[in-house]
Coordinates of C-alpha atoms and ligand atoms in Angstrom, one line a residue:
X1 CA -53.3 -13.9 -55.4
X2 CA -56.5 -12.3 -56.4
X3 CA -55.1 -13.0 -60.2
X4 CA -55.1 -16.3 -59.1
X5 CA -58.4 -16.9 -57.6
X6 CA -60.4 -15.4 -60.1
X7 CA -58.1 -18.4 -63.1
X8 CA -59.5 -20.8 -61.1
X9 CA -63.0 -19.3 -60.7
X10 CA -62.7 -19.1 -64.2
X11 CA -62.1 -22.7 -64.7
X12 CA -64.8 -23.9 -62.7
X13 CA -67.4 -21.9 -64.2
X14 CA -66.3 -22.7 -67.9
X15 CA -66.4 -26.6 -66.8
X16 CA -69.6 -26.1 -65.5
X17 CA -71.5 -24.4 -67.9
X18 CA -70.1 -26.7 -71.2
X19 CA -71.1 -29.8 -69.4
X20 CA -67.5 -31.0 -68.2
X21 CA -68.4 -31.2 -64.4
X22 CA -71.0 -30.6 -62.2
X23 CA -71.9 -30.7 -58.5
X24 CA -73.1 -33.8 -57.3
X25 CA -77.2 -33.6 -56.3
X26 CA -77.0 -30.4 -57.4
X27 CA -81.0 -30.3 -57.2
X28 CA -80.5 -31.1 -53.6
X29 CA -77.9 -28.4 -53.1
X30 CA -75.0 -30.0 -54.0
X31 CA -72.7 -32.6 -51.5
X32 CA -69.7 -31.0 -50.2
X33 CA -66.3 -32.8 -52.4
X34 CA -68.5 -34.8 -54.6
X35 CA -68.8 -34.5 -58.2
X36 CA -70.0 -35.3 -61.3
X37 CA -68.6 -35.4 -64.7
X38 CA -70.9 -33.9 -67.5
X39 CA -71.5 -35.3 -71.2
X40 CA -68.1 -33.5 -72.3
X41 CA -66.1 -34.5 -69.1
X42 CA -66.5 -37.8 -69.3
X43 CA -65.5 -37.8 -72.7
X44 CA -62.3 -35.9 -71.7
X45 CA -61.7 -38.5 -68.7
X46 CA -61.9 -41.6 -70.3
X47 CA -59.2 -40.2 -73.2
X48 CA -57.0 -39.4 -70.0
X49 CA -57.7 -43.0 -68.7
X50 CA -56.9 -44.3 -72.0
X51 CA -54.2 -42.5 -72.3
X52 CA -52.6 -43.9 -69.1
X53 CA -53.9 -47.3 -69.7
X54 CA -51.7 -47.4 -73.6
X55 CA -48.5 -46.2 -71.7
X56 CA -49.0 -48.1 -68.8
X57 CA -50.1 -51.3 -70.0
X58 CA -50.4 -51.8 -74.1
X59 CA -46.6 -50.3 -74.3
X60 CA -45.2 -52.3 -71.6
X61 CA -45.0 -56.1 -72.6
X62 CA -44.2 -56.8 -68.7
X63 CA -47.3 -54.5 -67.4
X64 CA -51.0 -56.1 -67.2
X65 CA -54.2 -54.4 -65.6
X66 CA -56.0 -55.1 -63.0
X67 CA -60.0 -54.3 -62.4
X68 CA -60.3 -55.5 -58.5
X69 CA -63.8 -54.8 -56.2
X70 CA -64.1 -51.8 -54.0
X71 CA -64.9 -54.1 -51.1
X72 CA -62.5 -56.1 -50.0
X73 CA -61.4 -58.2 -46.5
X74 CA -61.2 -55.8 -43.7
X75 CA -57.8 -57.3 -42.3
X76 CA -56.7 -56.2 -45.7
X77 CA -56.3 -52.2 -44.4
X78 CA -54.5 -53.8 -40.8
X79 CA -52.4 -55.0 -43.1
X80 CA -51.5 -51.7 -45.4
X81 CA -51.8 -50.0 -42.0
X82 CA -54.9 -47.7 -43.3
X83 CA -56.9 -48.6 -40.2
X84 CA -54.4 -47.5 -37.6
X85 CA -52.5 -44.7 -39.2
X86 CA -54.2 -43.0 -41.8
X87 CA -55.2 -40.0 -40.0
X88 CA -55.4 -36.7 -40.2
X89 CA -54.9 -33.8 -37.3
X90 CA -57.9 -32.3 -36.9
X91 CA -59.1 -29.0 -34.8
X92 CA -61.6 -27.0 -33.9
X93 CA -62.3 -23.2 -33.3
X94 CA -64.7 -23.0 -30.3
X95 CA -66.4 -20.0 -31.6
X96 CA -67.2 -20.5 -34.9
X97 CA -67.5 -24.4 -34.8
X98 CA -65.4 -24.5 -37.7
X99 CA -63.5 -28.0 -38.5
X100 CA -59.8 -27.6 -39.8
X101 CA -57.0 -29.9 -40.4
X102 CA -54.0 -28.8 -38.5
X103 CA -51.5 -29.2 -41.2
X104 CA -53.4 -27.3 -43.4
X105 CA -53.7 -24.1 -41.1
X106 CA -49.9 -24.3 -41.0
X107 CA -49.9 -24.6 -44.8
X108 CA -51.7 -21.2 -45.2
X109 CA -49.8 -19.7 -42.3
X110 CA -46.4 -20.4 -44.8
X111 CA -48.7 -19.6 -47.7
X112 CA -49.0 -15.9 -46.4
X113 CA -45.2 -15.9 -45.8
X114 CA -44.6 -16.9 -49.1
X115 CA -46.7 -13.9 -50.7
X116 CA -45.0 -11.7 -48.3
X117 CA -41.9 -12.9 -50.2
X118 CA -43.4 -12.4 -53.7
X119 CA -44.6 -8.9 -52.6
X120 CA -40.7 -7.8 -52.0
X121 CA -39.6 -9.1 -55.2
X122 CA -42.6 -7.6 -57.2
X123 CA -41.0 -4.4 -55.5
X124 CA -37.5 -5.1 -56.2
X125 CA -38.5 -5.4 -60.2
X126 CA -40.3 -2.2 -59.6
X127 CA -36.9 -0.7 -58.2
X128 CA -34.5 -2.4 -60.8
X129 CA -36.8 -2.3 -63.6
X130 CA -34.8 -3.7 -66.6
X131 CA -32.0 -4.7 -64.7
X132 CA -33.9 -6.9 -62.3
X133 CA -32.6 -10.4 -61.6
X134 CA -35.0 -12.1 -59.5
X135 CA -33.1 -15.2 -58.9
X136 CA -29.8 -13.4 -57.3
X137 CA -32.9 -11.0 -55.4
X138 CA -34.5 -14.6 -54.0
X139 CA -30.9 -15.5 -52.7
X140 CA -29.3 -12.4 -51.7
X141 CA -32.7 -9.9 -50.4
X142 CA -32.7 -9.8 -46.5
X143 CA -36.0 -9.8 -45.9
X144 CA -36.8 -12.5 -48.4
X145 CA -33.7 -14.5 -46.7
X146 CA -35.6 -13.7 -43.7
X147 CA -38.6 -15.2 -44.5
X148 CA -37.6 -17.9 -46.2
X149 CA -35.7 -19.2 -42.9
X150 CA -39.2 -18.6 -41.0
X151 CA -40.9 -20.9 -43.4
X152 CA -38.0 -23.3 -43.1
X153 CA -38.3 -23.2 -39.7
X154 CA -42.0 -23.8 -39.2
X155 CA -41.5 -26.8 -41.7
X156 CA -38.9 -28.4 -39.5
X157 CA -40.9 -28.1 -36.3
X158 CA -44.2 -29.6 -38.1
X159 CA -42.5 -32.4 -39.4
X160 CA -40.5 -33.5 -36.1
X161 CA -44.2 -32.9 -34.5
X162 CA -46.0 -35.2 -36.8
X163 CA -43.6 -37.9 -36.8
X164 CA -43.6 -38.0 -33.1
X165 CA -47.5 -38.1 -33.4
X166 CA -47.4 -35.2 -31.1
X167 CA -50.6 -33.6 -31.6
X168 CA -50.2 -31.2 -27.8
X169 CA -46.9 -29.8 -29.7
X170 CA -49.2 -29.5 -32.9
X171 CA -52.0 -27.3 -30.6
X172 CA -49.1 -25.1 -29.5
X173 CA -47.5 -24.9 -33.1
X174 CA -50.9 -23.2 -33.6
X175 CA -51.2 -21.0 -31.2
X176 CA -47.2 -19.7 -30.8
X177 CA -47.6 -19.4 -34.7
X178 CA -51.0 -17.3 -33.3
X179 CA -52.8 -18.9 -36.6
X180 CA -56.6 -17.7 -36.5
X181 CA -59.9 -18.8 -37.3
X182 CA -60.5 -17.7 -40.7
X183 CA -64.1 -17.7 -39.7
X184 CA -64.6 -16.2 -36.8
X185 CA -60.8 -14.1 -36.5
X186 CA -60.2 -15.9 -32.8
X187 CA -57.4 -18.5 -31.2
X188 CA -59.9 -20.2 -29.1
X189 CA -58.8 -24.0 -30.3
X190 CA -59.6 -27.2 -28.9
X191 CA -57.0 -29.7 -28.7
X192 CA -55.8 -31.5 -32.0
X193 CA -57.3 -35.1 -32.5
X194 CA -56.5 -37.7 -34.9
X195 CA -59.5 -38.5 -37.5
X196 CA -59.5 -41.6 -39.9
X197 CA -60.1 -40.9 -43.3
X198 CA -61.5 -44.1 -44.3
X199 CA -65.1 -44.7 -45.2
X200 CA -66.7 -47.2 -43.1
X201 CA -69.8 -49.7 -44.1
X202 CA -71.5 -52.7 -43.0
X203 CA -72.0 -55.7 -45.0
X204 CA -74.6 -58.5 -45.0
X205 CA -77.4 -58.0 -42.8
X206 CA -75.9 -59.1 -39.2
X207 CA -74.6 -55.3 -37.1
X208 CA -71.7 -56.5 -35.4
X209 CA -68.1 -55.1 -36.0
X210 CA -66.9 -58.1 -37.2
X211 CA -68.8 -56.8 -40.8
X212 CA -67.8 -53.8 -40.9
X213 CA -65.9 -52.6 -44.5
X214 CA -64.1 -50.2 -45.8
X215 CA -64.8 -47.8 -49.2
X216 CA -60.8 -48.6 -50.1
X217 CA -58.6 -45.2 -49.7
X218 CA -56.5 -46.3 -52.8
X219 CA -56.1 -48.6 -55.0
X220 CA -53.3 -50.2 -54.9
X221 CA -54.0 -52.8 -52.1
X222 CA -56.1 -54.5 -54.6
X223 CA -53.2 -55.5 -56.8
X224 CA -51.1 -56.4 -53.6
X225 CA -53.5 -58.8 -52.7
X226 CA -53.4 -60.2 -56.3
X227 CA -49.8 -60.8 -56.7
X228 CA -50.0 -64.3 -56.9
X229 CA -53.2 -64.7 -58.8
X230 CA -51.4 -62.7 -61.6
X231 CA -48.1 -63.6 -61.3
X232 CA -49.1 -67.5 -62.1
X233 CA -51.9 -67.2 -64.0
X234 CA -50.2 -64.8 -66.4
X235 CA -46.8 -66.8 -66.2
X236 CA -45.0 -63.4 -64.8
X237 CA -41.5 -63.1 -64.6
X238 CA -40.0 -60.2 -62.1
X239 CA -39.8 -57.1 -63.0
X240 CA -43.3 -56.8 -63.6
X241 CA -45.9 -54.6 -63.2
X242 CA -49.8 -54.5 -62.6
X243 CA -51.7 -51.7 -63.2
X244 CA -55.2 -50.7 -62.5
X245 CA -57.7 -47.5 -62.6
X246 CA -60.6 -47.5 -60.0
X247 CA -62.7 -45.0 -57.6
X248 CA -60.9 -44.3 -54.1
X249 CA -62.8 -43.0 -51.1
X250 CA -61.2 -40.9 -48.8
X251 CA -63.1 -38.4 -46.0
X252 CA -61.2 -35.5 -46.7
X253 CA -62.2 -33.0 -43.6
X254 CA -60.7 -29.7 -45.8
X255 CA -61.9 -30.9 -48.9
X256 CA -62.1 -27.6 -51.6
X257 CA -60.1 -26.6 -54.5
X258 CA -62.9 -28.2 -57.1
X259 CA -61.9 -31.4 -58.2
X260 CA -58.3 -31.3 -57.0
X261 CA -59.2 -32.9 -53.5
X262 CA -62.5 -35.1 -53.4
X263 CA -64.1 -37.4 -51.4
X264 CA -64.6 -40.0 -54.1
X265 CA -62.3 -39.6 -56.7
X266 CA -60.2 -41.5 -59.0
X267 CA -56.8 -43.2 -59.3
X268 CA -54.3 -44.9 -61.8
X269 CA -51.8 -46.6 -60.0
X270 CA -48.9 -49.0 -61.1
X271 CA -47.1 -51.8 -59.2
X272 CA -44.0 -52.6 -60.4
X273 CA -42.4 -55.6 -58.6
X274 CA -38.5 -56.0 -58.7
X275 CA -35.7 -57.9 -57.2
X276 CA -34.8 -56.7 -53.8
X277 CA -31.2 -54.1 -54.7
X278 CA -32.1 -53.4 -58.0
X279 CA -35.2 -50.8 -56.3
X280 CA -33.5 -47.7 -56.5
X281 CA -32.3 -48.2 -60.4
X282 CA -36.3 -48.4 -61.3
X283 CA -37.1 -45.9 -58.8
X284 CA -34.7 -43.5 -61.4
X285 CA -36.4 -45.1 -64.3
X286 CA -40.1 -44.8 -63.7
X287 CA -39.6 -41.0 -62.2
X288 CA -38.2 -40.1 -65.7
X289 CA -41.0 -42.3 -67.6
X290 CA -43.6 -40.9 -65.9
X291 CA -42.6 -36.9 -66.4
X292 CA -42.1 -37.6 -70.1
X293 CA -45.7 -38.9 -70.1
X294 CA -46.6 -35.9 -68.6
X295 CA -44.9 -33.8 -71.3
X296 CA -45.3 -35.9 -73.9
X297 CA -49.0 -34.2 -74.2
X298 CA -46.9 -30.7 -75.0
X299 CA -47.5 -28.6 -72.1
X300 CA -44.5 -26.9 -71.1
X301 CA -41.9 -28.6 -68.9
X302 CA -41.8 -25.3 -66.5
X303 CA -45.6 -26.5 -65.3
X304 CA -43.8 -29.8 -63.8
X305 CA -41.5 -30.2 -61.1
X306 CA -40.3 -32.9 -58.7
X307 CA -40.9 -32.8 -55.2
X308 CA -38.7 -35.5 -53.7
X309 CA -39.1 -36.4 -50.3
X310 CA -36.6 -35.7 -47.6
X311 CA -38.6 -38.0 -44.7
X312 CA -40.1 -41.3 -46.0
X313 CA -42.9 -43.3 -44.6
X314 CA -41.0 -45.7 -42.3
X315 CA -41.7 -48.4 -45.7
X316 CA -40.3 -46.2 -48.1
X317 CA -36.9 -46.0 -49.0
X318 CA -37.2 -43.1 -52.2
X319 CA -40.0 -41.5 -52.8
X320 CA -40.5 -38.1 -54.8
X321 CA -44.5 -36.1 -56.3
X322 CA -44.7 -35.1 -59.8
X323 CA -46.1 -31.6 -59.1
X324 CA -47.9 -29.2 -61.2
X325 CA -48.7 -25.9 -61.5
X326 CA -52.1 -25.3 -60.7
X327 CA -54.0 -22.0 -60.8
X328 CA -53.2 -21.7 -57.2
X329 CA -50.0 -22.9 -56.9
X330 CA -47.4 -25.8 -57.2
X331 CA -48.9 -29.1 -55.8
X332 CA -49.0 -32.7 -56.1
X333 CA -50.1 -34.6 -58.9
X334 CA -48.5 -37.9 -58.9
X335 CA -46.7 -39.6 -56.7
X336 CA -43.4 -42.4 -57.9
X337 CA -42.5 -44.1 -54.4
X338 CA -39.7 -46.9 -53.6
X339 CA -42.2 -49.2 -51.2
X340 CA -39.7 -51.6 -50.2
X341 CA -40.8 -55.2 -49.7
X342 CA -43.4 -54.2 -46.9
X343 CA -46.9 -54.4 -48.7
X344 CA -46.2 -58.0 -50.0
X345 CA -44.6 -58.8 -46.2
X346 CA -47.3 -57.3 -44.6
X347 CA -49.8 -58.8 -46.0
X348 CA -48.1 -62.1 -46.1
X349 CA -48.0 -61.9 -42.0
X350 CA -51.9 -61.0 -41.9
X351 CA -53.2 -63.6 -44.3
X352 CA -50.9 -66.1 -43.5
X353 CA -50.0 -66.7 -47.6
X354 CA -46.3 -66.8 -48.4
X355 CA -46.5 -64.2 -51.0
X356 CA -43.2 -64.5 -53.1
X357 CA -41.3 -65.0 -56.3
X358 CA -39.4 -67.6 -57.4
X359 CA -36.2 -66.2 -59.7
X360 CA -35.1 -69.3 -61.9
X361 CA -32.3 -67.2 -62.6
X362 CA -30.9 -66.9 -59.1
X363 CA -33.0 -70.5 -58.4
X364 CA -34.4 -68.4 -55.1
X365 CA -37.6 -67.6 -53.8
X366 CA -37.6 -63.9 -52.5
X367 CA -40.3 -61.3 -51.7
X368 CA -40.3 -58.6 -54.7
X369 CA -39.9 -55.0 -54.1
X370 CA -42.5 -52.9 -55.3
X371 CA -42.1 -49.3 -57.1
X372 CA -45.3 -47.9 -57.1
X373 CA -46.5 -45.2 -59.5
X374 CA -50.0 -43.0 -58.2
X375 CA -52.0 -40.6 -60.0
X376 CA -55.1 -39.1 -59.7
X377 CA -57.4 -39.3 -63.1
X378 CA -59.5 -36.2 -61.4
X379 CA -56.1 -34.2 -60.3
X380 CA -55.0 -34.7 -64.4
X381 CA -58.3 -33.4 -65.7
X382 CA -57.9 -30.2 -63.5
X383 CA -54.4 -30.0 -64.4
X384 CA -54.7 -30.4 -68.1
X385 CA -58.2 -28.0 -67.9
X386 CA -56.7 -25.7 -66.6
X387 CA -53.6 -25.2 -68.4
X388 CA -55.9 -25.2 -71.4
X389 CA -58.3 -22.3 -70.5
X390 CA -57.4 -19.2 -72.1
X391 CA -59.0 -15.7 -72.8
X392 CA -57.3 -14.6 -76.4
X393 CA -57.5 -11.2 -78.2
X394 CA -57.5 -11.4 -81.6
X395 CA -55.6 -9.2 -84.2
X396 CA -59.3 -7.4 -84.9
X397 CA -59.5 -6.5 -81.4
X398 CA -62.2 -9.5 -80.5
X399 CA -61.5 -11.8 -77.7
X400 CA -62.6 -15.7 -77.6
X401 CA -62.2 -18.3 -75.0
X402 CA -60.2 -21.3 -76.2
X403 CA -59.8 -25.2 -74.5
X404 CA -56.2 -25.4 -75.7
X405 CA -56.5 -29.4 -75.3
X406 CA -54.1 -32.3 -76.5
X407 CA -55.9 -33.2 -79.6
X408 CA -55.6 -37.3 -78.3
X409 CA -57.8 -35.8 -75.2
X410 CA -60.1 -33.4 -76.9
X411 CA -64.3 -34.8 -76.5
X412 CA -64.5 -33.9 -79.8
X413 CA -62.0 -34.1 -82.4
X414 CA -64.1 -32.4 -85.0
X415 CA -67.3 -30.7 -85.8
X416 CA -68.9 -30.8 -89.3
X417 CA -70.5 -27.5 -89.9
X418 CA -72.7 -26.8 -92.7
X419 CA -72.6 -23.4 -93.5
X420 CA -76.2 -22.8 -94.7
X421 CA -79.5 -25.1 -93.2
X422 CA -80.1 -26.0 -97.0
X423 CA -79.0 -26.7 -100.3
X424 CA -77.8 -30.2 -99.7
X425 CA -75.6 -28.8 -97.2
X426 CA -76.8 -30.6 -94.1
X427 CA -77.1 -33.9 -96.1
X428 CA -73.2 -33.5 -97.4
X429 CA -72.5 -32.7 -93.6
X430 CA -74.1 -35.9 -92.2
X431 CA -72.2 -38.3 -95.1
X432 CA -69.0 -37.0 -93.2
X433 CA -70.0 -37.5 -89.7
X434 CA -71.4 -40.8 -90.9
X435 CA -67.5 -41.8 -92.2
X436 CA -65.8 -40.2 -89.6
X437 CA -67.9 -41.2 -86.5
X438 CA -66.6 -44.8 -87.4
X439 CA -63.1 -43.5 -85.9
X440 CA -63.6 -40.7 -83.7
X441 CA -65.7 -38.7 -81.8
X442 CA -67.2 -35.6 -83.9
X443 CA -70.2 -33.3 -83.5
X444 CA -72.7 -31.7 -86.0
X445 CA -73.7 -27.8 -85.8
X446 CA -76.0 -26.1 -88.0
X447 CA -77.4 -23.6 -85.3
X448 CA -75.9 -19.8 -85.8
X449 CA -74.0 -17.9 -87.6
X450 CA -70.4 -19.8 -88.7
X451 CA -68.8 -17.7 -86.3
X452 CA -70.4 -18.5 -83.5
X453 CA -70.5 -22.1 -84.1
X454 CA -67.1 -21.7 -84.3
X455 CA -66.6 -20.0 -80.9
X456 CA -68.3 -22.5 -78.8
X457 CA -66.5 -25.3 -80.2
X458 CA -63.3 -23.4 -79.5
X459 CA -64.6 -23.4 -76.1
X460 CA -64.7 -27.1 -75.6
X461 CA -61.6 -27.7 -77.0
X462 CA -62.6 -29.4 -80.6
X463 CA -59.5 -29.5 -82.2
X464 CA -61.2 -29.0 -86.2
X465 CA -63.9 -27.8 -87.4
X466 CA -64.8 -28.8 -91.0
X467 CA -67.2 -26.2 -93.1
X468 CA -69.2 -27.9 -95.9
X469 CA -69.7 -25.2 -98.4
X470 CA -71.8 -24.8 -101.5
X471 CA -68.0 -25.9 -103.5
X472 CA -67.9 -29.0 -101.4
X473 CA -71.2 -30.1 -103.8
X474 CA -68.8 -29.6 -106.7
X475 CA -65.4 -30.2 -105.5
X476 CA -65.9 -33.1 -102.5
X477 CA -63.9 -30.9 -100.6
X478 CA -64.1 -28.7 -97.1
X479 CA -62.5 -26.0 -95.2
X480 CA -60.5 -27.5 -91.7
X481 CA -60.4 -24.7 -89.5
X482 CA -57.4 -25.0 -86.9
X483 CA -58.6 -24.5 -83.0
X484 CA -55.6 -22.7 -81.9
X485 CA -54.0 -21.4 -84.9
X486 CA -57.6 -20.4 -86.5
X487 CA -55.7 -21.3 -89.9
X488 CA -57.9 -22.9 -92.4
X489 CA -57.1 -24.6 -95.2
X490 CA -59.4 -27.1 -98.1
X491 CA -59.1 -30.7 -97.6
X492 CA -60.5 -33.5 -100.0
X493 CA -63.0 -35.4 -98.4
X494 CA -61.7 -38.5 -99.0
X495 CA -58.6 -37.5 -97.3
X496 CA -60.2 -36.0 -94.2
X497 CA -60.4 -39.7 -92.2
X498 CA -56.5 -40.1 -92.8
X499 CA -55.5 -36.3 -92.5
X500 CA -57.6 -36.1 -88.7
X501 CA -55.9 -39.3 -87.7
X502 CA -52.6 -38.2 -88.9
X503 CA -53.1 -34.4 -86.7
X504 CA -54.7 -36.6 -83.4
Ligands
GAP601 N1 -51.2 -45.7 -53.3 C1 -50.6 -44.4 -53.0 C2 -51.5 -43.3 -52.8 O1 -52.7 -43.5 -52.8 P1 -51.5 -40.7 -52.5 O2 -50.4 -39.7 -52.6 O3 -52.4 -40.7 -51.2 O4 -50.8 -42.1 -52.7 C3 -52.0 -40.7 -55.0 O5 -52.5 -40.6 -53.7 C4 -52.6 -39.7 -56.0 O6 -54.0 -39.8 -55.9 C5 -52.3 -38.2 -55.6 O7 -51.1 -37.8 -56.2 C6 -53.5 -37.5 -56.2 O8 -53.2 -37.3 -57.6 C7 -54.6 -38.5 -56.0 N2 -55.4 -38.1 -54.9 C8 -55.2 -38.4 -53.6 N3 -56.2 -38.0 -52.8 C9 -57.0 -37.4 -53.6 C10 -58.3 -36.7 -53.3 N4 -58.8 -36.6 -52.1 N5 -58.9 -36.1 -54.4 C11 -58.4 -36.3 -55.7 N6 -57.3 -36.9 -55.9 C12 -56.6 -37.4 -54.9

């Protein structure tokens, strides 16, 4: 665990001090789950965005975007049902006046059982040494068996307690579980309320209910309520899909883990409207397109799994989580859900707008269903970050810190280094940038030695770094140094536009 905690530390240091991410009014001491992306984040989020944006939309003929407002008509979340259920259980401890969310505290109750269960099978490798075969250990170990089937069991009750919205039955889960105060070590708990999540605002200058808005939780009720207006206007024949990227707003009460749960964040989700029956088959489809997006920027398929769900929002009738191995532990990353007809329905009934399709091939008018796809642009960063981060020793005993990053996502996909501050050097450098900078982002470097240049842009994840030489006055060409290979080999200069492109 410790190993853990200090990967992530780690990782939200070294995004910190290379300009990825910052916290918010950090002058002003910083605002808790807020925060803001530096001159190199941004660079590596918008690559992310774009890179969702080509697979989602310019490599789908039947997929367009979507930009909707923030703001929109207040019925609009009494229709998605935001206003009356989306809650969380909250409690507090009377002694320390510390907030919690109730499913949380049970979540790092199981947590510790779960290391309990890692700690016997550390010990049974210990015991076996060589011989060890943790998987028939997991299934066959009496005490792992036995906690296993405590975990199951505390899942089981929390669930049943949830859906019956019994928060007295959640209090007691608490106390029978005798869960304490991380803060102040006692089990003196109020009762468990239900909190709303949504961000509330006035508009217009009048104060009277009637104007208050909402900051939306998520983005997709913005391309509900624009079914129609894209469906006709871009001549859209089912299955289709919409897909938009935009800022959600959500009061998280436990907000922590860096950028992995904010209170302003950002989303990428995807509507895809079908005929009613034929649901499920692009449920399958869109859970196997969306994991091979995932891999398709080469990390390794063991940091994915899914999580499908077992109980489904009463709309839902399949739903299952990308998941990814973070630093501290397997969680969601994306979410691929079967949504029924009941957005389109739903907000049909409030507005009072038939919203439906008509099918010249069945010559019927019927209300799509809607596969949705969800991911969080802020969750992928730290995902993607993350993985990358790595302390290396090198065959000479040295150690650097590398961004391992898809090249596509890299800020910088090059830097030009002249090796010396003179001889023409600098001047050759800048013709380069000047050609390249036309196609990609690149960065210049003349300060330090050519070691250390190459160091920090190892560090940020620039995939080449290009060394202009006192040969390159003679021979138009330069050294490409590899990020994670460190292999370098001489490239003609009026190659280098076509060999980058070809490597990114
Ligand atoms: N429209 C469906 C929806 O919003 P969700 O599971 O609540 O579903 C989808 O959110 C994705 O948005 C999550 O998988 C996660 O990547 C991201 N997300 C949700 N809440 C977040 C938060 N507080 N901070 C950062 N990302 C969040």
């Amino acid at each position: 665990m410790a190993h853990q905690d200090d990967i992530f530390k780690k990782v939200v240091a070294h995004a910190k001090e290379y300009g990825f991410i910052f916290p918010s009014s950090e002058i002003y001491d910083g605002l808790a789950a807020v925060y803001d992306y530096g001159q190199l984040g941004v660079e590596l989020k918008n690559n992310i965005k774009q890179y969702w944006w080509r697979a989602m939309v310019q490599m789908h003929e039947n997929i367009v975007g979507l930009d909707s407002a923030i703001f929109m008509h207040p019925r609009i979340w009494k229709a998605s049902g935001h206003v009356d259920a989306f809650n969380d259980p909250l409690i507090d401890n009377k002694d320390s006046k510390k907030r919690y969310r109730a499913d949380v505290l049970i979540e790092d109750h199981i947590a510790k059982i779960e290391e309990k269960i890692e700690k016997e099978v550390e010990k049974g490798r210990k015991r076996f040494g060589e011989a060890f075969d943790e998987a028939q250990f997991r299934a066959t170990n009496g005490r792992v068996l036995e906690h296993q089937q405590k975990i199951n069991d505390i899942r089981d009750r929390f669930a049943a307690l949830m859906n019956a919205n019994d928060l007295e039955g959640l209090k007691q889960m608490i106390l029978d579980l005798e869960i304490v105060c991380p803060v102040s070590g006692t089990r003196n708990w109020t009762d468990v309320r239900q909190f709303n999540l949504m961000f509330a605002t006035k508009m217009g200058s009048v104060i009277d209910d009637s104007d208050t808005l909402y900051l939306r939780p998520e983005t997709a009720q913005g391309i509900f309520v624009n079914f129609l207006n894209v469906q006709k206007t871009g001549r859209m024949k089912v299955p289709f899909g919409i897909a938009q990227i935009g800022k959600a707003f959500r009061n998280e009460i436990v907000a922590r883990q860096f950028i992995f749960r904010m209170r302003e964040f950002e989303q990428m989700e995807m509507q895809f409207f079908v005929r009613p029956g034929t649901e499920l088959e692009w449920f399958r489809y869109w859970k196997e397109e969306r994991l091979k997006w995932h891999l398709a920027l080469g990390i390794p398929e063991e940091c994915y799994r899914y999580h499908d769900h077992e109980k489904l929002a009463h709309y839902a009738n399949a739903a299952t989580d990308i998941e990814f191995r973070f630093p501290f532990g397997f969680k969601e990353l994306e979410g691929i859900h079967s949504r029924t007809d009941f957005d389109l329905s739903r907000h049909s009934e409030f507005s009072g707008k038939k919203l439906q399709y008509f099918d010249s091939e069945l010559n019927e008018s019927y209300t799509p269903y809607v596969i949705e796809t969800s991911i969080g642009v802020d969750r992928t960063f730290l995902a993607i970050f993350s993985h990358a981060l790595k302390d290396e020793t090198l065959e000479d005993g040295s150690t650097r810190t590398v961004l391992s990053l898809p090249a596509r996502l890299a800020p910088y996909k090059a830097a030009v280094l002249p090796l010396v501050k003179k001889d023409g050097l600098p001047e050759k450098a800048r013709e380069i940038i000047d050609v390249l900078k036309q196609d990609m982002m690149v960065q210049y470097d003349e300060k330090d030695a050519i070691g250390r240049r190459y160091r920090r842009q190892d560090a940020i994840g620039t995939p080449f770094c290009i060394t202009v030489d006192s040969d390159t006055l003679s021979d138009n060409a330069v050294t490409v140094r590899h990020r994670d290979t460190m292999q370098q080999e001489r490239v003609a200069i009026d190659q280098l536009p076509a060999y980058l492109k070809s490597k990114i």
